[in-house]
PDB file of C-alpha atoms in Angstrom:
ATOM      1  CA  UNK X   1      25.889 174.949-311.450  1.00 78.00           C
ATOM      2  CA  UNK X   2      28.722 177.579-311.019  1.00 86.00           C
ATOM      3  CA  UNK X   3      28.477 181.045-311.258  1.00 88.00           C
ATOM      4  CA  UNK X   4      28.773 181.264-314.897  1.00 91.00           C
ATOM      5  CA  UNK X   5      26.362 178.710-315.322  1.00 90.00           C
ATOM      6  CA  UNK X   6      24.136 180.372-313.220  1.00 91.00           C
ATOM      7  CA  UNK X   7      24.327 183.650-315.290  1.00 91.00           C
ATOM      8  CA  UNK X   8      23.436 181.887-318.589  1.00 93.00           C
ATOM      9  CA  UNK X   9      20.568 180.578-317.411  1.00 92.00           C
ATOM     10  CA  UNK X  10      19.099 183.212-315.901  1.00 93.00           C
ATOM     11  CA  UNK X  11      19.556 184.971-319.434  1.00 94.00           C
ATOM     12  CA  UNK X  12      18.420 182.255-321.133  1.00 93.00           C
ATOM     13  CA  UNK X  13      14.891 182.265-318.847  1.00 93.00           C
ATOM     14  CA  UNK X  14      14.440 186.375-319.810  1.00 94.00           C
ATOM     15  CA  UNK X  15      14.744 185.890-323.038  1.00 95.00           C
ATOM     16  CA  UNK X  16      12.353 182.833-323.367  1.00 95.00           C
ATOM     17  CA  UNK X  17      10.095 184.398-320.582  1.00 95.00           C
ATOM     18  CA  UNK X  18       7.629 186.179-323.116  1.00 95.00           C
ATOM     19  CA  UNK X  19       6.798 183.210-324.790  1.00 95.00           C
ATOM     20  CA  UNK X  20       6.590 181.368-321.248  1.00 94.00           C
ATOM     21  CA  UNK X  21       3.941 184.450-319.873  1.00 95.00           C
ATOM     22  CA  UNK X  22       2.175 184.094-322.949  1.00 95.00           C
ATOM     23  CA  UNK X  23       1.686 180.732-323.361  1.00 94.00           C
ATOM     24  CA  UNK X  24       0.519 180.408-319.583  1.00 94.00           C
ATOM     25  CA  UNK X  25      -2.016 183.968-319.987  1.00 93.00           C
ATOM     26  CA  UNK X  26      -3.439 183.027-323.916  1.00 93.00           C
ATOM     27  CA  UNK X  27      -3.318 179.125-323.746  1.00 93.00           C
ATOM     28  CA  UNK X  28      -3.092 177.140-320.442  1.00 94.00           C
ATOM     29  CA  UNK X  29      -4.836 179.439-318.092  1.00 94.00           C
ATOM     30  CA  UNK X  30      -7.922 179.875-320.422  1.00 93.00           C
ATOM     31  CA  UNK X  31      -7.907 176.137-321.654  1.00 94.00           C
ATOM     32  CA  UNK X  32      -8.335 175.590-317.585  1.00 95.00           C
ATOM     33  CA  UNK X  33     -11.085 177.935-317.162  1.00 94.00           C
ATOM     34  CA  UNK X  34     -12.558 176.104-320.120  1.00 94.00           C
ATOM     35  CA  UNK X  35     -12.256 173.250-318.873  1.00 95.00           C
ATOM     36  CA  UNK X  36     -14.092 173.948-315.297  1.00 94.00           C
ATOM     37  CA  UNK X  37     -16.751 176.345-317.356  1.00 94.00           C
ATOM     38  CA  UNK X  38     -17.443 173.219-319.169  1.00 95.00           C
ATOM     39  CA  UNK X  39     -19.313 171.313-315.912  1.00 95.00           C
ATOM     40  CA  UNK X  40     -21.317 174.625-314.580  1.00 94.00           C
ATOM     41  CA  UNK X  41     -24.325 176.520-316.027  1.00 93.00           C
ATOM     42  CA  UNK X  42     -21.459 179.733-316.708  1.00 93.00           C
ATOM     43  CA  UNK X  43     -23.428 182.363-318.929  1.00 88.00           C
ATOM     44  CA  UNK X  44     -21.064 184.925-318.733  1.00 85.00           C
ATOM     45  CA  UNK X  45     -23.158 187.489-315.776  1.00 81.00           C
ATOM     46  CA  UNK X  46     -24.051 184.795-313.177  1.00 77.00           C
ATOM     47  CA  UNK X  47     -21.647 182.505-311.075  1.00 76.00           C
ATOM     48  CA  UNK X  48     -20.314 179.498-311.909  1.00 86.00           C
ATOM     49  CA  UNK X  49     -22.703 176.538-310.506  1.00 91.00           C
ATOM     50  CA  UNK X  50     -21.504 172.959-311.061  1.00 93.00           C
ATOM     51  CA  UNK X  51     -23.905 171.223-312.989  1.00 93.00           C
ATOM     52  CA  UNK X  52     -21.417 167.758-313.410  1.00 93.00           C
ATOM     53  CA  UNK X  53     -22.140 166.556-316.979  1.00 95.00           C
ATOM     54  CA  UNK X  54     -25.561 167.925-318.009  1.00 95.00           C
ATOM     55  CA  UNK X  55     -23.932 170.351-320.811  1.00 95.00           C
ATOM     56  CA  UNK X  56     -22.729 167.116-322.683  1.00 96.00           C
ATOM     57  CA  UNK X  57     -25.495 165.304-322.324  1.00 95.00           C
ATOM     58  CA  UNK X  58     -27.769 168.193-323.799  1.00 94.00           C
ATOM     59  CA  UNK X  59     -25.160 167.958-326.866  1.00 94.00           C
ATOM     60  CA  UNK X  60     -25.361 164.485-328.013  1.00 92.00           C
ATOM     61  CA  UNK X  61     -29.287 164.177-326.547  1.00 93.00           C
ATOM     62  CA  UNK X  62     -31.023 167.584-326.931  1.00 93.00           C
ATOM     63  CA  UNK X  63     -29.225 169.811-329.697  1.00 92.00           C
ATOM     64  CA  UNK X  64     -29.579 168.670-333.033  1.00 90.00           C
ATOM     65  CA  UNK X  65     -27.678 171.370-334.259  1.00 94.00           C
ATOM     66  CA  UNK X  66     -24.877 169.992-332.578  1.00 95.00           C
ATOM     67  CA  UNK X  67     -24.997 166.520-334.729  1.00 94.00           C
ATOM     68  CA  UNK X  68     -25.752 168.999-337.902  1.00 95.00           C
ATOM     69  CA  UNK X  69     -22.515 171.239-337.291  1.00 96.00           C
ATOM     70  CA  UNK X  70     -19.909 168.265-336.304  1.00 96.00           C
ATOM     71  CA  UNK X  71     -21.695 166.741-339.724  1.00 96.00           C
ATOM     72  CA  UNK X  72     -20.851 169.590-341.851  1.00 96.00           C
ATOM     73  CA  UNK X  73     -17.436 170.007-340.060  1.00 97.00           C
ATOM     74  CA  UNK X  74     -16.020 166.355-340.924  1.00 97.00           C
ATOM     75  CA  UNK X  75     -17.573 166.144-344.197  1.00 96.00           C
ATOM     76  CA  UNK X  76     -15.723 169.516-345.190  1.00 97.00           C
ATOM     77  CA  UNK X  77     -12.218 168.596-343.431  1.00 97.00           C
ATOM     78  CA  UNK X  78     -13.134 165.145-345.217  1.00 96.00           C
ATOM     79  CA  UNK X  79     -13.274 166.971-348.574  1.00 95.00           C
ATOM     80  CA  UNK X  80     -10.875 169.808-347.990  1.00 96.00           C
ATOM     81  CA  UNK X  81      -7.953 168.230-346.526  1.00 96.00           C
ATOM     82  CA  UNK X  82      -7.117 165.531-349.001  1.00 96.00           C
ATOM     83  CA  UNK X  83      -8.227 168.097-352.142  1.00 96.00           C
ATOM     84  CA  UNK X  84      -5.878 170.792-351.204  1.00 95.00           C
ATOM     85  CA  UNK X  85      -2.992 168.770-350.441  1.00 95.00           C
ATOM     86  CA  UNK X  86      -3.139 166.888-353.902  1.00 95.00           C
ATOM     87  CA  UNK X  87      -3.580 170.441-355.215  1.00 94.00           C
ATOM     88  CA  UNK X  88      -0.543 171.739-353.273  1.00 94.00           C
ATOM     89  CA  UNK X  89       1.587 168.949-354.380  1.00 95.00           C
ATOM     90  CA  UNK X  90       0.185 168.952-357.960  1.00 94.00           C
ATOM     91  CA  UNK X  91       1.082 173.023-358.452  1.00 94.00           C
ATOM     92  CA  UNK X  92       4.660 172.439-356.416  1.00 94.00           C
ATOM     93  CA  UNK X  93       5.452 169.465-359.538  1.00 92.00           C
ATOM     94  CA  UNK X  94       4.612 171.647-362.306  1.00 92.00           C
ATOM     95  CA  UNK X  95       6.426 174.251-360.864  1.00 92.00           C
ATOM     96  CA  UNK X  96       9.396 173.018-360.178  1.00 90.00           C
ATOM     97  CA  UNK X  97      10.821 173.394-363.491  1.00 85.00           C
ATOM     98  CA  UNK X  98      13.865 175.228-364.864  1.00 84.00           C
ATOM     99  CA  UNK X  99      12.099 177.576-367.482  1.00 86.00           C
ATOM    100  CA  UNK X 100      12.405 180.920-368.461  1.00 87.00           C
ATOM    101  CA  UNK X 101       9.723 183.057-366.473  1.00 86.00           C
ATOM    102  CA  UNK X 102       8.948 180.262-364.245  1.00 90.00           C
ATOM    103  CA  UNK X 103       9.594 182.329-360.733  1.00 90.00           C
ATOM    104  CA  UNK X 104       6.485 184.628-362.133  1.00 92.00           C
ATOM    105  CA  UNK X 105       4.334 181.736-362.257  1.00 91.00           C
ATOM    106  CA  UNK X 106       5.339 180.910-358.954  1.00 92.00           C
ATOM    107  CA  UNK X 107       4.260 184.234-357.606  1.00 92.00           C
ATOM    108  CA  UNK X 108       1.199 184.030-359.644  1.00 92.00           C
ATOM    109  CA  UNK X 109       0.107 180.905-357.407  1.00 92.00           C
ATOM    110  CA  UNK X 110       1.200 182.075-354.393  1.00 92.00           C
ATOM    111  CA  UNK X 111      -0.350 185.610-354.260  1.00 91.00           C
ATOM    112  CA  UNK X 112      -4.205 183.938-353.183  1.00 90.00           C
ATOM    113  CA  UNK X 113      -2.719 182.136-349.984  1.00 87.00           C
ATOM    114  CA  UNK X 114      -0.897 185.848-348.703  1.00 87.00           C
ATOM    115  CA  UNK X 115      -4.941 187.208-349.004  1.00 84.00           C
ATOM    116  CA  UNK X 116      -6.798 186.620-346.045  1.00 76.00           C
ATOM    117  CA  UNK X 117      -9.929 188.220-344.333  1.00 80.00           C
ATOM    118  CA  UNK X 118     -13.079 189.757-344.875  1.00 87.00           C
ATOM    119  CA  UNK X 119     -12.398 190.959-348.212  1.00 88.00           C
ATOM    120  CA  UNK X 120     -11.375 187.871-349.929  1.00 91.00           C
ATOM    121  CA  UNK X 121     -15.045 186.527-348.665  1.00 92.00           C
ATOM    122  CA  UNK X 122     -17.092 189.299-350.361  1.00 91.00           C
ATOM    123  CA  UNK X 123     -14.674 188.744-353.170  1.00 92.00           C
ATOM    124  CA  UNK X 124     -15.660 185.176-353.275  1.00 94.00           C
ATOM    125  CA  UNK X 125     -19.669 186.177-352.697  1.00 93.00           C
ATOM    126  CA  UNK X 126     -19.466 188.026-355.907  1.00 93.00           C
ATOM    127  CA  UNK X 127     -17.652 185.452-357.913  1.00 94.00           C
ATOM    128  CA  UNK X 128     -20.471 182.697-356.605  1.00 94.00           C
ATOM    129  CA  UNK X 129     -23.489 184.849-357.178  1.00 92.00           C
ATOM    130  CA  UNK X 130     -25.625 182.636-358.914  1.00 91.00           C
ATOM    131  CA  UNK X 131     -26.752 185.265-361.809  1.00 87.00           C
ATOM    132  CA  UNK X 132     -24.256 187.380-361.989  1.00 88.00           C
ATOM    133  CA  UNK X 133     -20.889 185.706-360.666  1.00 92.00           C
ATOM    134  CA  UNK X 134     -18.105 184.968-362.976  1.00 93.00           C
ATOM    135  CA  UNK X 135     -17.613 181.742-362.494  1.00 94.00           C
ATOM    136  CA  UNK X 136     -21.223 180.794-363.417  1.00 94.00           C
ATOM    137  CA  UNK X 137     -20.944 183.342-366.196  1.00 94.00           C
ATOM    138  CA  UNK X 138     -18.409 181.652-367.433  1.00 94.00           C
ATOM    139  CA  UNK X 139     -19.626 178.276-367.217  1.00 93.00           C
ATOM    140  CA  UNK X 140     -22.726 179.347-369.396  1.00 93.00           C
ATOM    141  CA  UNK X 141     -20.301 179.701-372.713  1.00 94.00           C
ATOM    142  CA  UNK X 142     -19.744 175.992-372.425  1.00 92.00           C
ATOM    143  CA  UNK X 143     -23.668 175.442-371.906  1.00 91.00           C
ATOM    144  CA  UNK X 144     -23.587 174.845-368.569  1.00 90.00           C
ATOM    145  CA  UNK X 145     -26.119 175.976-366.080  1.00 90.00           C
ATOM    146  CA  UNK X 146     -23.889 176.908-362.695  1.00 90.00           C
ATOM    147  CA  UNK X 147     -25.648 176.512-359.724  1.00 93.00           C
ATOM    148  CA  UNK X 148     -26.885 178.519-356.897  1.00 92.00           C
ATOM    149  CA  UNK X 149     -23.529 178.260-355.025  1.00 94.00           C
ATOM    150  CA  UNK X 150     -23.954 179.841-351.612  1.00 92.00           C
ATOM    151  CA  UNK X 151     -27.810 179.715-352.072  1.00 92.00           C
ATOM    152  CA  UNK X 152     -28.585 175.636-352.492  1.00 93.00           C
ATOM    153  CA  UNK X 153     -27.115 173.453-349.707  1.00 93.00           C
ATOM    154  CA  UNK X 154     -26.350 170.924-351.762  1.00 93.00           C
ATOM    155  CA  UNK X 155     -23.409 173.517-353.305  1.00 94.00           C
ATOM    156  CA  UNK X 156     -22.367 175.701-349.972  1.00 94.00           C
ATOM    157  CA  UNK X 157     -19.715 173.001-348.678  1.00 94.00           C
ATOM    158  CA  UNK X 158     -18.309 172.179-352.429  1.00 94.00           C
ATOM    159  CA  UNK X 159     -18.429 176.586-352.931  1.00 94.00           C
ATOM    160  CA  UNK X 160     -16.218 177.093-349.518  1.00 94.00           C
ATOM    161  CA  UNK X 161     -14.031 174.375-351.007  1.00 94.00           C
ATOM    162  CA  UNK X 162     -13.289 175.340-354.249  1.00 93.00           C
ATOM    163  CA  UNK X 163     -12.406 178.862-352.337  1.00 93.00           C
ATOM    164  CA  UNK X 164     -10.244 177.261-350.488  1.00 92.00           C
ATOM    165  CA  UNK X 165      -8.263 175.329-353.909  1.00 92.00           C
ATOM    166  CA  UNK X 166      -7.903 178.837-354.589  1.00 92.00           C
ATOM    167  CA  UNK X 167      -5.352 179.389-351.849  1.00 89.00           C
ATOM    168  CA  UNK X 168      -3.343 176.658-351.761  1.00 92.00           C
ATOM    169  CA  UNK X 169      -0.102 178.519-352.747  1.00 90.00           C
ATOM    170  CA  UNK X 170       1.547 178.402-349.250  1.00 90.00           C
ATOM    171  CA  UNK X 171       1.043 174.549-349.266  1.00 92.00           C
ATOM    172  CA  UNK X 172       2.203 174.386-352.724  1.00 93.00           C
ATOM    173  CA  UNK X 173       5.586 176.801-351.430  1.00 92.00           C
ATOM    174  CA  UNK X 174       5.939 174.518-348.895  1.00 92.00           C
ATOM    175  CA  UNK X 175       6.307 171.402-351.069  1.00 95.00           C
ATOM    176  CA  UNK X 176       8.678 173.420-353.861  1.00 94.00           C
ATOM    177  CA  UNK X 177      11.200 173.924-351.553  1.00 92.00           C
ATOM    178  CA  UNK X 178      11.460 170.413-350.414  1.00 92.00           C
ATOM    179  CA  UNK X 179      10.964 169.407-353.920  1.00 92.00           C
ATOM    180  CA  UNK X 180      14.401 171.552-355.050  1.00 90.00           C
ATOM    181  CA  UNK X 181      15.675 169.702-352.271  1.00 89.00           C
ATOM    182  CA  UNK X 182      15.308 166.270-353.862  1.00 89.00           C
ATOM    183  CA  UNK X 183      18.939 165.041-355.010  1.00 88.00           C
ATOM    184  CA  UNK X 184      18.691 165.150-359.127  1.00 88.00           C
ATOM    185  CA  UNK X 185      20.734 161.924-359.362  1.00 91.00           C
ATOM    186  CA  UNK X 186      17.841 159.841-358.361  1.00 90.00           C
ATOM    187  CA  UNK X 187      15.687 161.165-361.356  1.00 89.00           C
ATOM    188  CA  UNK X 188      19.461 160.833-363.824  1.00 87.00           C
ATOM    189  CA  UNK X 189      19.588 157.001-362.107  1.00 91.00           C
ATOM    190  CA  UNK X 190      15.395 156.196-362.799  1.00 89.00           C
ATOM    191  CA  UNK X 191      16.267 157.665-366.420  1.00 88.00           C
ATOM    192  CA  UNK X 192      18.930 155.502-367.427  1.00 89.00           C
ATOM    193  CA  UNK X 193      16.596 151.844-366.144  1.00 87.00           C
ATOM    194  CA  UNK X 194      13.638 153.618-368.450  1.00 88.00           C
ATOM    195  CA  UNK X 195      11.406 155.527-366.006  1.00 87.00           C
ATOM    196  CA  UNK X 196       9.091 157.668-367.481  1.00 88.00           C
ATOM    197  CA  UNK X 197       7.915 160.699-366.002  1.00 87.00           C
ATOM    198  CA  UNK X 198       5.044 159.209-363.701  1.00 90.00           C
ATOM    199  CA  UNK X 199       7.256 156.388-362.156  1.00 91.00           C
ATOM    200  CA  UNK X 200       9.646 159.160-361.270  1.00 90.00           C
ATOM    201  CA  UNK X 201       6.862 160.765-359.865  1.00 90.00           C
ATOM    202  CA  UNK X 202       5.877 157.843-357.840  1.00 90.00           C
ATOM    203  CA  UNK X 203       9.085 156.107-356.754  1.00 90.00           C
ATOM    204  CA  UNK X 204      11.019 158.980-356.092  1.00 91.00           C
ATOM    205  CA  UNK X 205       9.006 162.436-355.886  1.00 92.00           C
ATOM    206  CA  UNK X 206       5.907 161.126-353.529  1.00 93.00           C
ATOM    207  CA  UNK X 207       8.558 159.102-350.973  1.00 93.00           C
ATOM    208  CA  UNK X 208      11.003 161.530-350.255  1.00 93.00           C
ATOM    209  CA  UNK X 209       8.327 164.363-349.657  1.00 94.00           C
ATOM    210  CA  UNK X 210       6.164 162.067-347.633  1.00 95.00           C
ATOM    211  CA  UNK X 211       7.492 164.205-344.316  1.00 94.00           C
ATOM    212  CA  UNK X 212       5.893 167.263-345.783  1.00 94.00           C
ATOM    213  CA  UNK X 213       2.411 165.959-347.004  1.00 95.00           C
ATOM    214  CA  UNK X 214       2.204 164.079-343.343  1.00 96.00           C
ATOM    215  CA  UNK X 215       3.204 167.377-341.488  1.00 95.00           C
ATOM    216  CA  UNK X 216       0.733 169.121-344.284  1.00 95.00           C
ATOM    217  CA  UNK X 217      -2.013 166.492-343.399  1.00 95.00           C
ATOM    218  CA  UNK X 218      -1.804 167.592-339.547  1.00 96.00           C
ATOM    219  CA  UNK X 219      -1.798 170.896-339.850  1.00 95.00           C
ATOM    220  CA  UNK X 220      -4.755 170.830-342.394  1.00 95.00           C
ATOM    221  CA  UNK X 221      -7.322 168.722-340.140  1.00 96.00           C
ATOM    222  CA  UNK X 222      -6.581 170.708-337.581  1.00 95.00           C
ATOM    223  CA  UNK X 223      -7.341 173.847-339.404  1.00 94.00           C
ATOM    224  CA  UNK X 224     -10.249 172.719-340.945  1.00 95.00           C
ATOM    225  CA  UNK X 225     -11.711 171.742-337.856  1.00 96.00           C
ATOM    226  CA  UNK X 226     -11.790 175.194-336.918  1.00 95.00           C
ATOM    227  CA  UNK X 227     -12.986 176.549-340.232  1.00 95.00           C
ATOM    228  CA  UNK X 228     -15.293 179.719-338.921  1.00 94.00           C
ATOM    229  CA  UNK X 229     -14.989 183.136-340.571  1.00 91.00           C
ATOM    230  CA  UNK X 230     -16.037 181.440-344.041  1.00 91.00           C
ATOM    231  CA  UNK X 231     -19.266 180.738-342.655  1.00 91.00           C
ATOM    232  CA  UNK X 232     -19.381 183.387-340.420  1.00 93.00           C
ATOM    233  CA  UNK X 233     -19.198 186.210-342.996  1.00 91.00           C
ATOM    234  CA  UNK X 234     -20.691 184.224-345.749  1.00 90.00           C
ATOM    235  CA  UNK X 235     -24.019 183.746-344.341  1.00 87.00           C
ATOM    236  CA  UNK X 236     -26.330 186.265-343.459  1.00 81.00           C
ATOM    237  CA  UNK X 237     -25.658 187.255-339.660  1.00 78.00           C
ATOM    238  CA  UNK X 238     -23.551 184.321-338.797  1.00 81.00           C
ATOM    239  CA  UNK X 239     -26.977 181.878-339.065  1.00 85.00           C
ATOM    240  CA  UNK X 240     -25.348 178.822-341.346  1.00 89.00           C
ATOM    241  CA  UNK X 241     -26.907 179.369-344.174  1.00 87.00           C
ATOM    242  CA  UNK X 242     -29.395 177.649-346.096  1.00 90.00           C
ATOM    243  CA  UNK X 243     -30.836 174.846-344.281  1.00 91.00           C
ATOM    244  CA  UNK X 244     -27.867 174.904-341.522  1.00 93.00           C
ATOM    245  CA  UNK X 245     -25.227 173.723-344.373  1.00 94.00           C
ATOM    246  CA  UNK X 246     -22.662 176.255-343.020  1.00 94.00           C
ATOM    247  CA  UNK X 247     -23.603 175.741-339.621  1.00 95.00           C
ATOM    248  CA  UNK X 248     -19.939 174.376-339.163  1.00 96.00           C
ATOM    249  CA  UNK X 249     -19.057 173.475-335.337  1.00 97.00           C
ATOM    250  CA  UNK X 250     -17.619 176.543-334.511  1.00 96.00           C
ATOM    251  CA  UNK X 251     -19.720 178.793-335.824  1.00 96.00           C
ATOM    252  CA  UNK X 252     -22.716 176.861-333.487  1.00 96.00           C
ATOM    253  CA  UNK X 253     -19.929 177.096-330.610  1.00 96.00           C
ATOM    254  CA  UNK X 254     -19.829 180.883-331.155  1.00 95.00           C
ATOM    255  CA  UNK X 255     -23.928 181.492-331.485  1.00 94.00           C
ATOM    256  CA  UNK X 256     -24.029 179.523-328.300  1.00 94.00           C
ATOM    257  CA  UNK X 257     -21.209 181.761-326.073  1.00 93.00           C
ATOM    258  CA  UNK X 258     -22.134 185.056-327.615  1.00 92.00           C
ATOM    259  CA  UNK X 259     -25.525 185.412-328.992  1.00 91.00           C
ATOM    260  CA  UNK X 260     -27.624 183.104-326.483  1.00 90.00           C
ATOM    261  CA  UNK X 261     -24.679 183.109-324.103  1.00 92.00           C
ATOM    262  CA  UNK X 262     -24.650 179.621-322.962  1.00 93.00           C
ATOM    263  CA  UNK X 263     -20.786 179.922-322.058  1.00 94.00           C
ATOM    264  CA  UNK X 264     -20.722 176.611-320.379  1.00 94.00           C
ATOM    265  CA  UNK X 265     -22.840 175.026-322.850  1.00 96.00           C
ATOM    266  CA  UNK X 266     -20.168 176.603-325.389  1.00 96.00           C
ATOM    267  CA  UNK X 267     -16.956 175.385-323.134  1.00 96.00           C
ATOM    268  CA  UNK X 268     -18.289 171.888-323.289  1.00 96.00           C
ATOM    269  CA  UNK X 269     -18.433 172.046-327.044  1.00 97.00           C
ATOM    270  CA  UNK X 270     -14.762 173.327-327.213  1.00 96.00           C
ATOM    271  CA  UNK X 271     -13.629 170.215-324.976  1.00 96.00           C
ATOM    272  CA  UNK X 272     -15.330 167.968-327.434  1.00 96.00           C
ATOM    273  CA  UNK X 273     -13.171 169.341-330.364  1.00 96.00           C
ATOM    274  CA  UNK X 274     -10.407 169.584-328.773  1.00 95.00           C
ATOM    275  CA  UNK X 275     -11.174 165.977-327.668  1.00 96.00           C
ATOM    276  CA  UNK X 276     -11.606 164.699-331.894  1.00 96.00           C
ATOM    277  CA  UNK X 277      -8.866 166.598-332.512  1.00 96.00           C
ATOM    278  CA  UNK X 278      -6.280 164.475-330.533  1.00 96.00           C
ATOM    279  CA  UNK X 279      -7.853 161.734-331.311  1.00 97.00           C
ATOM    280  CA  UNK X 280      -7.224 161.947-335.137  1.00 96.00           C
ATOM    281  CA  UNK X 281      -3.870 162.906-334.652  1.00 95.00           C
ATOM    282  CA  UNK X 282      -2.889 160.508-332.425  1.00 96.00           C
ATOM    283  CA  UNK X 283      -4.694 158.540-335.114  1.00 96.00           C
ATOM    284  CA  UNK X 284      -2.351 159.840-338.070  1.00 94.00           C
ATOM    285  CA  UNK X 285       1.084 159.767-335.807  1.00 95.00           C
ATOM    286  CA  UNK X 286       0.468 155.642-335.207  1.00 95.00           C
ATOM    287  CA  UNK X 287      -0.183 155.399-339.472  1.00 94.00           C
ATOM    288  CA  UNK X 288       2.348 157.626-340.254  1.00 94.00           C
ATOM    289  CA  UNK X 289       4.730 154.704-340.195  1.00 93.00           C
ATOM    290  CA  UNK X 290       3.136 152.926-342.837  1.00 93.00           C
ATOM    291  CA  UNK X 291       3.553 155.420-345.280  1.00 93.00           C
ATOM    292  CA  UNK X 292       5.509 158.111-344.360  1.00 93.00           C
ATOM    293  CA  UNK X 293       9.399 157.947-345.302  1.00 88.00           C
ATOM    294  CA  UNK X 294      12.132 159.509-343.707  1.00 84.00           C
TER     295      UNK X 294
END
């Protein structure tokens, strides 16, 4: 390189150099401490000793929470992942219509996903509460009994979900504005051979957003893999509610580092997601081909 060349990329480094320090101090360097806590008996005030692979063979042998958390974690991102992205790309259809008003709707949706936090969850405590809540209120003018939500394991997972329909406005944002993006001569085209509204919907809408439900799809596992504050603030002192059915897998990862401190024990764990995790997206990259259109 000359001189000039030189220059520029030097300036180029300084101004990509915080994201380079912070990737190596918040992501690499702690994924490799992670990854050596993960074969010693690390709780946090002792040294590390190197115990090879006892933590994961306590985990699949000795802690049956373990098998009860990863069982509530895939049957939720089993549940969650498909429901909200139907929802997403149900609410961006109807809303992409040119009508009067129609940007207010729009908002309307979208305000739930900008609410995050602590506050939403005691929102949503109130609105389950089994005697008093208005969603069971309300099912009780149609005669139905509501159930105990957040109190009967059989209805915890199905509650957290239908909190998390709730907020499916920023998927449902996403999906408009590829949807506006759809050239309008393919629907004038299907309209003139006789295509009704749902073969529009299927030959034309679904393929050419494809890109977006598949990028949707990753992002959503992955997220609700690590589904924790939910269960972490909606059960009483972080314990997984009633008979463990909101002991999700990182909420027993984070009773295990910081309440009986079992760090390594808890750094094992995090290898093991992290493990499932790029195994089901390696899984959905090799099928994307088969359905996905570009």
């Amino acid at each position: 390189m000359n001189k000039r060349q030189k220059k520029e990329a030097l300036w180029g480094l300084l101004f990509v150099s915080p994201f380079i320090i912070g990737f190596l101090a918040f992501m690499l360097l702690p994924m490799a401490f992670s990854f050596i806590g993960s074969f010693t008996n690390y709780n946090i005030t002792s040294r590390m000793d190197f115990i090879g692979f006892e933590n994961f063979t306590r985990m699949f042998t000795n802690d049956q929470l373990f098998l009860t958390s990863l069982y509530n974690t895939v049957f939720y991102v089993v549940l969650n992942v498909p429901l909200t992205t139907a929802g997403g790309v149900f609410l961006a259809v109807l809303l992409n219509r040119k009508i009067r008003g129609i940007s207010i709707f729009r908002t309307i949706f979208y305000l739930p996903a900008i609410l995050s936090g602590v506050a939403v969850y005691v929102l949503w405590m109130q609105l389950l509460s089994p005697s008093s809540g208005l969603i069971n209120t309300v099912l009780s003018w149609v005669g139905i009994a509501g159930p105990s939500w957040l109190f009967d394991p059989n209805w915890t997972k199905p509650a957290l979900i239908l909190m998390r329909l709730w907020s499916v406005g920023g998927a449902m944002l996403l999906y408009l504005a590829t949807l506006q993006n759809v050239p309008i001569q393919l629907y004038e085209s299907a309209e003139v051979d006789g295509a009704g509204p749902f073969k529009k919907l299927r030959h034309i809408t679904l393929p050419l957003i494809t890109p977006i439900i598949f990028y949707d799809v990753i992002t959503s596992t992955i997220g609700a893999f690590q589904i924790f504050q939910e269960a972490y603030v909606m059960t009483e002192n972080g314990t997984g509610g009633p008979a463990n059915s909101l002991l999700f897998y990182n909420l027993h990862m984070w009773n295990k580092a910081f309440v009986a401190f079992d760090m390594g024990y808890a750094m094992a764990m995090s290898l093991v997601l992290f493990a499932i995790v790029i195994v089901l997206t390696f899984i959905n990259l090799k099928l994307a081909p088969r359905w996905v259109h570009y």
